[in-house]
PDB file of C-alpha atoms in Angstrom:
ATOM      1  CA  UNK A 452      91.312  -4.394   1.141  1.00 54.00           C
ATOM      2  CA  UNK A 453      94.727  -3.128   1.732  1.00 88.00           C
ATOM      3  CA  UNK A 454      95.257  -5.009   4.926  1.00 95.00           C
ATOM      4  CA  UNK A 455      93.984  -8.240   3.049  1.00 95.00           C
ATOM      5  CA  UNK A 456      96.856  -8.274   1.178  1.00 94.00           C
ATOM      6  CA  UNK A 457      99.283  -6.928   3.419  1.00 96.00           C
ATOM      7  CA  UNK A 458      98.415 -10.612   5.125  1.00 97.00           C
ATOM      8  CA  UNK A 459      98.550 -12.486   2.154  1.00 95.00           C
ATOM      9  CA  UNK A 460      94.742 -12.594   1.280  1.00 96.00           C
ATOM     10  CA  UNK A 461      93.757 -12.380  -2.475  1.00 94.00           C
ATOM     11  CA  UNK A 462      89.971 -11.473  -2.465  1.00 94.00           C
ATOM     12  CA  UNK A 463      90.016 -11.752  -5.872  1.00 94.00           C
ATOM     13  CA  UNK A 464      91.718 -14.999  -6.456  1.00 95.00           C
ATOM     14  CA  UNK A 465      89.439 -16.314  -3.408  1.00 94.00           C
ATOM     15  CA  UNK A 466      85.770 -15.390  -5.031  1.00 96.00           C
ATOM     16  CA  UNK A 467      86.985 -16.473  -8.496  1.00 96.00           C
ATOM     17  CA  UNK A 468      87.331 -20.068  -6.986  1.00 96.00           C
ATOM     18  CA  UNK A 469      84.533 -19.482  -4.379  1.00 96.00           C
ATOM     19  CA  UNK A 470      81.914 -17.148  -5.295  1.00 96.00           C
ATOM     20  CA  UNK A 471      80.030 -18.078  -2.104  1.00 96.00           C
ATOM     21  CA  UNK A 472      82.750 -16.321  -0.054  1.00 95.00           C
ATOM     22  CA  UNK A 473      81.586 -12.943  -1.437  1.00 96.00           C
ATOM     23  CA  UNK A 474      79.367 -12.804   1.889  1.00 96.00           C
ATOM     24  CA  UNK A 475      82.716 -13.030   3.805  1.00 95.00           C
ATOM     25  CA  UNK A 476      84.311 -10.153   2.027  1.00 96.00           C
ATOM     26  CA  UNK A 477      81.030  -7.673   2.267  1.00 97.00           C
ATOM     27  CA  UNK A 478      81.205  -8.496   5.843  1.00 96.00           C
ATOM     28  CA  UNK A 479      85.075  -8.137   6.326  1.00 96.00           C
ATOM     29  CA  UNK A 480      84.394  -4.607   4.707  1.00 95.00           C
ATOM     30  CA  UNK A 481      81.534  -3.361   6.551  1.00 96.00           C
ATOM     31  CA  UNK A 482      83.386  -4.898   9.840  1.00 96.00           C
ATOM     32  CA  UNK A 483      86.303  -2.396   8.722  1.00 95.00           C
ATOM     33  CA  UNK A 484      84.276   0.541   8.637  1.00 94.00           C
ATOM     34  CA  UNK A 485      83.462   0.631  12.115  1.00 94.00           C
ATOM     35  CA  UNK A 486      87.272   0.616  13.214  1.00 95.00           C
ATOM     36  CA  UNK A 487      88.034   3.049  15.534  1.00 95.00           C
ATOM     37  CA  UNK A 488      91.976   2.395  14.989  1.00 96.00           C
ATOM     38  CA  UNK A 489      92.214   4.078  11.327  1.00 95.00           C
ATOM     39  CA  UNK A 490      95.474   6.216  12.443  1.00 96.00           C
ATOM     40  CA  UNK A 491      97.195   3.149  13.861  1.00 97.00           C
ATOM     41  CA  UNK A 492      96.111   0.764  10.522  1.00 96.00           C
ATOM     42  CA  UNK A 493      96.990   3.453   8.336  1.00 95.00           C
ATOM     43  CA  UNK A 494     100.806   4.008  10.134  1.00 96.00           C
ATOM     44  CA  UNK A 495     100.514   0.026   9.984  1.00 97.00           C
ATOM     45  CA  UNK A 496     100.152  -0.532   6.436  1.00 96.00           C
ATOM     46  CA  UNK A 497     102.754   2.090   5.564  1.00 95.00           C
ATOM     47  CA  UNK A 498     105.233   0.496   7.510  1.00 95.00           C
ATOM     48  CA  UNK A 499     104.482  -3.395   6.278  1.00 95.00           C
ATOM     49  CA  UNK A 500     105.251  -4.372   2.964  1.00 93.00           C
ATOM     50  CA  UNK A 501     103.483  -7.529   3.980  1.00 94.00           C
ATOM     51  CA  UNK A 502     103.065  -9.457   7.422  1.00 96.00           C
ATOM     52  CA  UNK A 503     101.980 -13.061   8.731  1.00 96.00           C
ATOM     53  CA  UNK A 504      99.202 -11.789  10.545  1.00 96.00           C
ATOM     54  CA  UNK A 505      97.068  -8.428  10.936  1.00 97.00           C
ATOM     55  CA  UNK A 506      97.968  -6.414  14.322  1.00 97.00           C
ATOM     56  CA  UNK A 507      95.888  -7.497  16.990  1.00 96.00           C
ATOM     57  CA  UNK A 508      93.487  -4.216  16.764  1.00 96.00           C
ATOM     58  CA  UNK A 509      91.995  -5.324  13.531  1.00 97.00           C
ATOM     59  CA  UNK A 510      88.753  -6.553  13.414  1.00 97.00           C
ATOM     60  CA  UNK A 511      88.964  -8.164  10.374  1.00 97.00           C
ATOM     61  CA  UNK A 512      92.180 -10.505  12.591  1.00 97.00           C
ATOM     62  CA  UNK A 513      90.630 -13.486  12.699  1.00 96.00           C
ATOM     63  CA  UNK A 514      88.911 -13.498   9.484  1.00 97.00           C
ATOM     64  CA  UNK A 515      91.933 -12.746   7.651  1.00 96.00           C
ATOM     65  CA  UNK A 516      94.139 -15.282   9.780  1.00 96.00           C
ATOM     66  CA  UNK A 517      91.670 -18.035   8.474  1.00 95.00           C
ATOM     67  CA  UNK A 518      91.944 -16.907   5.167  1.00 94.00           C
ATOM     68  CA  UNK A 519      95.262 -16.497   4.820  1.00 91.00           C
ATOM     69  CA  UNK A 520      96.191 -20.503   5.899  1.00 86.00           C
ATOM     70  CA  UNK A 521      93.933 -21.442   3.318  1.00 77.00           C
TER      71      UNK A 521
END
Protein backbone atom coordinates (compact mmCIF):
# COMPACT_ATOMS: atom_id res chain seq x y z
CA UNK A 1 0.00 0.00 0.00
CA UNK A 2 0.84 3.56 -0.49
CA UNK A 3 1.21 4.34 3.15
CA UNK A 4 3.52 1.16 3.44
CA UNK A 5 5.95 2.77 1.64
CA UNK A 6 5.51 6.18 2.57
CA UNK A 7 6.95 4.46 6.07
CA UNK A 8 9.54 2.62 4.58
CA UNK A 9 7.77 -0.85 4.24
CA UNK A 10 8.54 -2.96 1.07
CA UNK A 11 5.70 -5.62 0.92
CA UNK A 12 7.28 -6.98 -1.79
CA UNK A 13 10.81 -7.28 -0.67
CA UNK A 14 9.22 -8.58 2.79
CA UNK A 15 7.08 -11.75 1.25
CA UNK A 16 9.94 -12.54 -1.17
CA UNK A 17 12.10 -13.31 2.01
CA UNK A 18 9.02 -14.34 4.12
CA UNK A 19 6.21 -15.76 2.32
CA UNK A 20 4.51 -16.51 5.66
CA UNK A 21 4.02 -12.75 6.19
CA UNK A 22 1.49 -12.69 3.31
CA UNK A 23 -1.22 -13.19 6.22
CA UNK A 24 0.12 -9.85 7.65
CA UNK A 25 -0.30 -7.93 4.47
CA UNK A 26 -4.06 -9.39 3.62
CA UNK A 27 -4.80 -8.28 7.04
CA UNK A 28 -3.01 -4.80 6.91
CA UNK A 29 -5.27 -4.37 3.71
CA UNK A 30 -8.54 -5.44 4.83
CA UNK A 31 -7.69 -3.40 8.25
CA UNK A 32 -7.34 -0.33 5.71
CA UNK A 33 -10.57 -0.68 4.23
CA UNK A 34 -12.49 0.00 7.17
CA UNK A 35 -10.71 3.50 7.76
CA UNK A 36 -12.93 6.08 8.32
CA UNK A 37 -9.97 8.78 7.87
CA UNK A 38 -9.57 8.35 3.88
CA UNK A 39 -9.65 12.38 3.37
CA UNK A 40 -7.04 12.93 6.06
CA UNK A 41 -4.63 9.72 4.65
CA UNK A 42 -5.17 10.83 1.29
CA UNK A 43 -4.07 14.84 2.16
CA UNK A 44 -1.35 12.76 4.21
CA UNK A 45 0.25 10.89 1.57
CA UNK A 46 0.24 13.85 -0.80
CA UNK A 47 2.03 15.87 1.47
CA UNK A 48 4.86 13.06 2.60
CA UNK A 49 7.32 12.00 0.29
CA UNK A 50 8.14 9.53 3.00
CA UNK A 51 7.90 9.61 6.96
CA UNK A 52 9.32 7.61 10.09
CA UNK A 53 6.08 6.60 11.17
CA UNK A 54 2.30 6.53 9.87
CA UNK A 55 0.04 9.43 11.54
CA UNK A 56 -1.46 8.26 14.54
CA UNK A 57 -5.09 7.70 12.79
CA UNK A 58 -3.88 4.78 10.82
CA UNK A 59 -4.83 1.55 11.67
CA UNK A 60 -2.35 -0.14 9.97
CA UNK A 61 0.29 2.25 12.81
CA UNK A 62 1.48 -0.31 14.64
CA UNK A 63 1.77 -2.91 12.11
CA UNK A 64 3.71 -0.81 9.90
CA UNK A 65 5.95 0.64 12.86
CA UNK A 66 7.00 -3.09 13.47
CA UNK A 67 7.67 -3.60 10.07
CA UNK A 68 9.44 -0.85 9.27
CA UNK A 69 12.40 -1.49 12.25
CA UNK A 70 12.79 -4.71 10.79
Amino acid sequence: STMSGKVGVNWGELLSDKPDMIVKYRSAVMTCTHCQAVGDCKGWLAEHDNAPEAPEYCLNRELLGKLAAC
